[in-house]
Every structure is written in C-alpha cells, then in structure tokens.
Coordinates of C-alpha atoms and ligand atoms in Angstrom, one line a residue:
M230 CA -32.1 85.5 35.8
K231 CA -30.4 82.1 36.5
K232 CA -27.2 81.7 37.8
I233 CA -24.3 80.6 35.5
L234 CA -22.8 77.1 36.2
L235 CA -20.0 76.0 34.2
S236 CA -17.5 72.8 34.4
G237 CA -15.5 70.6 32.2
I238 CA -14.3 67.1 31.7
K239 CA -11.2 66.4 29.7
P240 CA -11.3 64.2 26.5
T241 CA -8.6 61.9 28.1
G242 CA -10.2 58.4 27.9
R243 CA -13.4 56.7 29.3
P244 CA -15.1 58.2 32.3
H245 CA -15.4 56.5 35.7
I246 CA -17.9 56.4 38.4
G247 CA -15.7 58.9 40.3
N248 CA -16.1 61.3 37.3
Y249 CA -19.8 60.6 37.6
F250 CA -20.7 61.2 40.8
G251 CA -17.9 64.0 41.4
M252 CA -18.8 66.2 38.4
M253 CA -21.0 64.8 35.7
K254 CA -24.1 64.0 37.5
Q255 CA -24.3 67.4 39.1
M256 CA -24.3 68.9 35.6
V257 CA -27.4 66.9 34.8
D258 CA -29.1 67.4 38.2
T259 CA -28.6 71.2 37.9
Q260 CA -29.5 71.7 34.2
D261 CA -33.0 73.2 35.0
E262 CA -31.9 75.5 38.0
Y263 CA -28.9 77.2 36.3
Q264 CA -28.0 78.5 32.9
S265 CA -25.5 75.6 32.5
F266 CA -22.2 75.4 30.4
P267 CA -20.5 71.9 30.6
F268 CA -17.7 71.9 28.4
I269 CA -14.8 69.9 26.8
P270 CA -11.4 71.2 27.9
D271 CA -9.4 70.1 24.9
Y272 CA -6.9 72.6 25.3
H273 CA -6.3 71.3 28.9
A274 CA -6.2 67.8 27.5
L275 CA -3.2 68.8 25.2
T276 CA -0.9 68.9 28.3
S277 CA -1.0 65.0 28.2
V278 CA -2.6 63.9 24.8
H279 CA -0.4 64.2 22.0
S280 CA -2.3 62.3 19.5
A281 CA -4.8 63.9 17.2
E282 CA -6.9 60.7 16.7
D283 CA -7.2 60.2 20.3
M284 CA -8.2 63.9 21.0
R285 CA -10.7 63.6 18.4
R286 CA -12.2 60.4 19.4
D287 CA -12.4 61.2 23.1
T288 CA -14.0 64.6 22.4
I289 CA -16.9 62.9 20.6
N290 CA -16.9 60.3 23.3
V291 CA -17.3 62.9 26.1
V292 CA -20.4 64.4 24.2
M293 CA -21.9 60.8 23.9
D294 CA -21.4 60.2 27.6
F295 CA -23.0 63.3 28.7
L296 CA -26.0 62.8 26.6
A297 CA -26.3 59.0 27.8
I298 CA -26.5 60.2 31.6
G299 CA -29.3 62.6 30.7
L300 CA -27.7 66.0 29.8
D301 CA -30.0 67.7 27.5
P302 CA -28.6 69.9 24.9
K303 CA -31.9 71.8 24.6
K304 CA -31.3 72.8 28.1
V305 CA -27.7 73.4 28.4
N306 CA -24.9 74.9 26.3
L307 CA -22.4 72.1 25.5
F308 CA -19.2 73.1 23.8
K309 CA -15.7 72.5 23.1
Q310 CA -13.0 74.6 24.9
S311 CA -10.9 75.2 21.4
D312 CA -14.0 76.7 20.0
V313 CA -13.4 79.6 22.4
P314 CA -9.9 80.6 21.4
Q315 CA -10.5 83.9 23.6
V316 CA -9.6 81.6 26.6
T317 CA -6.0 81.7 25.2
E318 CA -5.8 85.3 24.9
L319 CA -7.3 85.7 28.5
N320 CA -4.8 83.4 29.6
W321 CA -1.8 85.3 28.3
I322 CA -3.3 88.4 30.3
F323 CA -3.7 86.4 33.4
N324 CA -0.1 85.1 33.1
C325 CA 1.2 88.5 33.2
I326 CA -0.5 89.4 36.5
T327 CA 0.1 85.8 38.2
T328 CA 3.7 85.1 39.8
M329 CA 5.7 81.8 39.5
P330 CA 5.8 81.2 43.1
Y331 CA 1.9 81.4 43.4
L332 CA 1.5 78.6 40.7
M333 CA 4.0 76.4 42.3
R334 CA 1.8 76.1 45.1
A335 CA -0.8 74.0 42.9
H336 CA -1.4 70.8 44.0
A337 CA -1.6 69.2 40.5
F338 CA 1.9 70.9 39.8
K339 CA 3.5 69.5 42.7
D340 CA 2.4 66.0 42.2
A341 CA 3.4 66.3 38.6
E342 CA 6.7 67.6 39.7
A343 CA 7.2 64.8 42.2
K344 CA 6.6 62.1 39.3
N345 CA 8.5 63.8 36.5
S346 CA 11.2 66.5 36.2
E347 CA 10.2 67.1 32.6
I348 CA 7.1 68.9 32.9
N349 CA 5.7 70.9 30.1
V350 CA 4.8 74.6 30.3
G351 CA 1.2 73.7 29.9
V352 CA 1.0 71.7 32.9
F353 CA 2.5 74.4 34.9
D354 CA 0.0 77.1 33.6
Y355 CA -3.0 74.7 33.6
P356 CA -4.7 76.5 36.5
I357 CA -4.5 80.0 34.8
L358 CA -6.2 78.5 31.7
M359 CA -8.8 77.1 34.0
A360 CA -9.4 80.5 35.7
A361 CA -9.9 81.8 32.1
D362 CA -12.6 79.0 31.3
I363 CA -14.4 80.2 34.3
L364 CA -14.1 83.9 34.5
I365 CA -14.6 84.6 30.7
Q366 CA -18.3 83.2 31.0
D367 CA -19.3 85.1 34.2
T368 CA -19.7 81.8 36.0
D369 CA -21.1 81.8 39.5
V370 CA -20.7 78.0 40.3
V371 CA -18.3 75.4 39.4
P372 CA -19.3 71.8 40.2
V373 CA -16.1 69.7 40.5
G374 CA -14.7 67.0 42.9
K375 CA -12.3 67.7 45.7
D376 CA -9.2 67.6 43.7
Q377 CA -10.3 70.6 41.6
I378 CA -11.3 73.0 44.5
Q379 CA -7.8 74.5 44.7
H380 CA -8.0 75.6 41.0
V381 CA -11.4 77.2 41.5
E382 CA -9.8 79.1 44.4
M383 CA -7.0 80.2 42.3
A384 CA -9.7 81.4 39.7
R385 CA -11.2 83.6 42.3
D386 CA -7.7 85.0 43.4
I387 CA -7.0 85.7 39.8
A388 CA -10.3 87.5 39.3
E389 CA -9.7 89.5 42.7
K390 CA -6.2 90.5 41.4
F391 CA -7.3 91.5 38.0
N392 CA -10.3 93.7 39.4
K393 CA -8.1 95.3 41.7
I394 CA -5.5 96.1 39.1
F395 CA -7.6 97.2 36.3
G396 CA -11.2 97.7 37.8
E397 CA -14.2 95.7 38.6
T398 CA -14.2 93.2 35.5
F399 CA -15.0 89.6 36.9
K400 CA -17.4 87.7 39.1
L401 CA -15.9 85.6 41.9
P402 CA -16.9 82.0 41.1
E403 CA -17.8 79.5 43.8
S404 CA -17.1 75.8 43.8
K405 CA -19.9 73.3 44.3
L406 CA -19.1 70.1 46.1
V407 CA -21.7 67.1 46.6
S408 CA -21.4 66.3 50.2
G409 CA -20.8 62.6 50.8
V410 CA -19.1 62.1 47.4
E411 CA -16.2 64.7 47.5
V412 CA -13.8 62.0 46.7
V413 CA -14.9 58.7 45.2
P414 CA -12.5 56.0 46.3
G415 CA -11.2 53.7 43.8
T416 CA -10.7 49.7 43.8
D417 CA -7.5 50.3 46.2
G418 CA -9.1 52.8 48.0
Q419 CA -7.1 55.8 46.8
K420 CA -9.1 58.5 44.9
M421 CA -10.4 56.9 41.9
S422 CA -8.5 58.2 38.9
K423 CA -7.6 57.4 35.3
S424 CA -3.8 57.9 36.2
H425 CA -4.3 55.3 39.3
G426 CA -5.6 52.5 37.3
N427 CA -8.1 51.8 40.1
T428 CA -11.4 52.9 38.4
I429 CA -14.6 51.1 37.5
G430 CA -16.0 52.5 34.2
L431 CA -19.1 54.4 34.1
F432 CA -20.2 52.4 31.1
A433 CA -18.3 49.2 32.0
E434 CA -19.4 45.8 31.0
D435 CA -20.9 43.3 33.6
E436 CA -17.4 41.3 33.7
E437 CA -15.3 44.3 34.1
I438 CA -17.6 45.4 37.1
H439 CA -17.2 42.1 38.6
K440 CA -13.3 42.0 38.2
A441 CA -12.9 45.3 39.5
V442 CA -15.1 44.8 42.7
M443 CA -13.4 41.4 43.3
S444 CA -9.8 43.0 43.4
I445 CA -10.7 45.4 46.2
P446 CA -8.5 44.6 49.1
T447 CA -10.0 44.0 52.5
D448 CA -8.8 42.7 55.9
S449 CA -8.9 39.1 56.7
K450 CA -11.7 39.0 59.2
G451 CA -13.8 35.9 58.8
I452 CA -17.4 35.5 58.1
N453 CA -18.8 35.7 61.5
E454 CA -16.7 38.3 62.8
S455 CA -17.8 41.9 63.5
K456 CA -16.6 44.4 60.7
D457 CA -16.2 48.1 60.6
P458 CA -17.9 49.5 57.6
E459 CA -16.3 53.0 57.8
E460 CA -12.8 51.0 57.4
C461 CA -14.1 49.0 54.5
N462 CA -13.6 50.1 50.8
V463 CA -16.4 48.0 49.6
F464 CA -18.8 49.5 52.1
A465 CA -17.4 53.2 50.8
L466 CA -18.6 52.0 47.3
H467 CA -22.2 50.8 48.5
K468 CA -22.8 54.5 49.8
L469 CA -23.0 55.5 46.1
F470 CA -25.1 52.6 44.9
S471 CA -27.4 51.9 48.0
T472 CA -30.7 53.5 49.4
E473 CA -30.8 54.7 53.1
D474 CA -32.7 51.6 54.1
E475 CA -30.3 49.3 52.3
L476 CA -27.1 51.1 53.6
G477 CA -28.6 50.8 57.2
E478 CA -29.2 47.1 56.7
L479 CA -25.7 46.6 55.5
R480 CA -24.0 48.5 58.2
K481 CA -26.0 46.2 60.5
R482 CA -24.9 43.1 58.9
Y483 CA -21.0 44.3 58.9
V484 CA -21.2 44.9 62.8
E485 CA -23.3 42.0 63.7
G486 CA -21.2 39.7 61.6
G487 CA -22.3 36.8 59.6
M488 CA -21.7 38.4 56.2
G489 CA -18.2 37.9 54.6
Y490 CA -16.5 40.1 52.4
K491 CA -17.4 38.0 49.3
E492 CA -21.2 38.3 50.1
T493 CA -20.8 42.2 50.5
K494 CA -18.9 42.4 47.2
Y495 CA -21.6 40.3 45.4
I496 CA -24.1 42.7 46.5
L497 CA -22.1 45.7 45.3
I498 CA -21.6 44.1 42.1
K499 CA -25.3 43.4 41.5
N500 CA -26.0 47.2 42.3
I501 CA -23.4 48.6 40.3
Q502 CA -24.6 46.3 37.3
K503 CA -28.1 47.4 37.9
F504 CA -27.3 50.9 37.9
I505 CA -24.9 50.8 35.0
E506 CA -27.1 48.9 32.7
P507 CA -29.6 51.7 31.5
L508 CA -26.8 54.0 31.2
K509 CA -25.1 51.7 28.8
E510 CA -28.3 51.0 26.8
K511 CA -28.8 54.8 26.4
R512 CA -25.2 55.2 25.3
K513 CA -25.4 52.5 22.6
E514 CA -28.7 54.1 21.3
I515 CA -26.6 57.5 20.8
A516 CA -23.6 55.8 19.4
Q517 CA -25.7 55.1 16.3
Y518 CA -26.2 58.7 15.7
P519 CA -22.8 60.3 15.8
E520 CA -23.7 63.2 13.4
I521 CA -25.5 64.9 16.3
V522 CA -22.4 65.4 18.1
D523 CA -21.0 67.9 15.6
E524 CA -24.2 69.9 15.5
I525 CA -24.5 70.2 19.4
L526 CA -20.9 71.4 19.6
R527 CA -21.4 73.9 16.8
K528 CA -24.2 75.4 18.6
G529 CA -22.7 75.4 22.0
G530 CA -19.5 76.8 20.6
L531 CA -21.2 79.7 18.8
V532 CA -23.0 80.9 22.1
A533 CA -19.7 80.4 24.4
R534 CA -17.7 82.2 21.9
E535 CA -20.0 85.3 21.6
R536 CA -20.0 85.8 25.4
A537 CA -16.5 85.3 25.6
E538 CA -15.7 87.8 22.8
A539 CA -18.2 90.2 24.5
K540 CA -16.1 89.8 27.6
M541 CA -12.9 90.1 26.1
M542 CA -13.9 93.5 24.3
D543 CA -14.2 94.9 28.1
V544 CA -10.9 93.1 29.2
R545 CA -8.9 94.5 26.2
K546 CA -10.2 98.0 26.8
K547 CA -9.6 97.7 30.8
V548 CA -5.9 96.4 30.3
G549 CA -5.4 99.1 27.4
L550 CA -5.0 96.8 24.2
S551 CA -7.9 98.8 22.7
S552 CA -9.4 101.8 23.2
Ligands
ADP750 P1 -9.0 61.7 36.6 O1 -8.5 61.9 38.1 O2 -9.5 60.2 36.5 O3 -8.0 62.0 35.4 P2 -10.3 64.0 35.8 O4 -9.2 64.9 36.6 O5 -10.5 64.1 34.5 O6 -10.1 62.8 36.5 O7 -11.7 64.7 36.6 C1 -12.8 65.2 35.8 C2 -13.9 65.8 37.1 O8 -14.3 64.5 37.9 C3 -13.1 66.7 38.1 O9 -14.5 67.4 38.3 C4 -12.8 66.0 39.2 O10 -13.0 66.5 40.4 C5 -14.0 64.7 39.2 N1 -13.6 63.6 39.9 C6 -12.5 62.8 39.3 N2 -12.1 61.6 40.1 C7 -12.8 61.7 41.2 C8 -13.1 61.1 42.3 N3 -12.5 60.1 42.3 N4 -14.1 61.6 43.2 C9 -14.8 62.9 42.9 N5 -14.8 63.4 42.0 C10 -13.8 62.9 40.9
LIG751 N1 -9.2 70.9 35.4 C1 -10.4 70.1 35.1 C2 -10.0 68.7 35.3 O1 -9.1 68.1 35.4 C3 -11.0 70.4 33.9 C4 -11.3 71.8 33.5 C5 -10.7 72.6 32.9 C6 -12.3 72.5 34.3 N2 -11.4 74.0 32.8 C7 -12.1 73.9 33.7 C8 -13.3 72.3 35.3 C9 -13.2 74.9 34.1 C10 -14.1 73.3 35.8 C11 -14.0 74.5 35.2 O2 -10.8 68.0 35.8

C-alpha cells in the first residue's frame, strides 16, 4: 500500500518559482512513490478572491500549470476542494473542539491582523479548513513550503485532540520540506510571494525574467572585489538553476573577484530562461485543449469525495450525529 500524499495550491493568480520549488515540483517528483492527491483549495481562495470570473479562470489555470510541469492525471488524483463539500462539515466539527486563543497563534492570522483589522472569519478559520482537507483523506505526507509548516502542525494537533475526545479516528500527518529550498527568496530578498510583488513567474516571458533579475538589489562592490555569495540574492537564486559544478564555479568567481553583479545576473537570466522555455511550450500546447480540465477534475473529484464521505460516516458516528 502506497502512502497518501496531499497538497494544495490556491487559484489566486499565476504561480511563481517559489511555488514551483517549494511545492509543485514535489508533487511531480513523488507521483510514482505515493498515492497522490494534488488539489485546488478554492474554498480557501474565497478568503481573498471575491470575483466568480477570477476564481473560475484561475482554477482552470492551476490545473493546466500542473499538467505543464509534468503532473500525470493518470497517476495522481487531481481535484478541486469544493467538489468535496464534506470538508466544510468536518471544518465545523473541528471548530467546536478548537479554541480561539489556539487559532490566534497562527502566523498567517497574526500577519493578516498586523496589516488589516477587518479580517474575515474565513481567514481566522483557515487552518481548520486546511486540517479538514488533510485529515479527511487519511493523509500521511503534506509537501509544502516552510510558511505552511505551522498549518500542518495544527492539523496534527487537531487530529490528536479529536482522537483523544472521540476515539482513534484520524492519522497524524507529517509535512515534507525539500531541503535547500524551504524558502525561495524573491527579487527583494524577502520570501517570494504573490503578495510581496517580488515574484518571477513560472511561465514568465523572457523580458519579464530579464526585468525581474535586473531589479535584484546588490551591494556596491566593484567587478574586481571579492564578494560573499551567501550574502547575495542573485546567488541564492543560482542555487535553484545551476548544477553542483556550475555552482562551485560561480562561488569561486564570487570569492576571487573579477565577476561583476551584472555578469552574474546575466548568467542567472540565461539559466532561468533555459529552464522555463520547455515549461512554457508545454503550457501553450495544453491551453489548446481546455476541455480536458473538466474531465480531470470530474474524475478526481469523484474519488476524493467518495473517500471523504466514507471518512465522514465514521466521524458522524464518533461524535453522535448518526448512529
Ligand atoms: P504566495 O505566498 O505567493 O501566495 P501560496 O501561499 O499560494 O504562495 O503558496 C502555495 C505553495 O507554495 C505553498 O505550499 C507554499 O508553502 C509554497 N511557497 C510559496 N512561496 C514560496 C517560497 N517563496 N518558497 C518556498 N515555497 C513557497
Ligand atoms: N494553505 C495552503 C497555501 O496557502 C493551501 C492549502 C489548503 C493546503 N489546504 C491544504 C496545502 C492542505 C496543503 C494541504 O499554500
């Protein structure tokens, strides 16, 4: 029996290379090893997307993006969260065993609170819905970037609490981080994120890549001065797009001096373009057949919903909502 792997990416705009290295690539690399459930958390996206048109468009886009990077719908079960409404039922049950002070400790909530005092209840409850996504499918492993680790830990806590109150029901999931790319930095050195405006698109055109890389701030060291690669945002991105040998050579040139920041940026631009080109080609090809998206989601939704309903029959009995 293969272990169950599940992870989601919200339909909230175009994916960037942080999403790719932090999460999407792992879904592709593990598709043979695990019984895999990549999904599109559209209920979660509703916390910020309030346009039906955007939601529909971006949901289709995420499916196509996943296919373009090599996810094989015959191997994995790709589905849309709202095709499994049972998660909202489980969300309610979990709400009733989780305290407000516990949820207030979530980083995402604290960040949202720091920026905006009018937070919707969905943002506050977000980690519980995520716990429901994970636990309802008996998930073993959740590949995510570092920012989502706390949410997976909360899912474990909630599973433990439920099991303690109502009896053994849920498996305790583990998160899975790719070492070295826990956090992909953006063009400003902070975590790359759609909300920071510091992204490099996963399917970006050549000019966009050029512009983004040229905008990375560096210190003012001259061409011949020795530079510390570990202090350089350009080098941090080289790590994702270079072989070990190339990286060793670059490191040497940083330390020895003789390579200016412009040159290291040009090398990075070329490497990113080379990497993105085939993904873009594939993405364009897939966009010619949008009808496959519906069929993939229909099939995936069916499987995910059946599993979730079976789990909920047990949960409803355990809590006394059915006999
Ligand atoms: P964003 O911050 O751009 O809105 P999401 O929150 O939609 O990204 O993240 C989707 C997935 O991509 C999550 O698993 C998240 O951990 C991962 N991810 C996002 N940004 C990064 C990053 N800069 N480095 C590593 N992983 C990331
Ligand atoms: N919160 C995740 C993000 O913002 C998306 C998500 C929702 C998710 N449900 C999940 C990820 C379950 C993993 C497992 O990226």
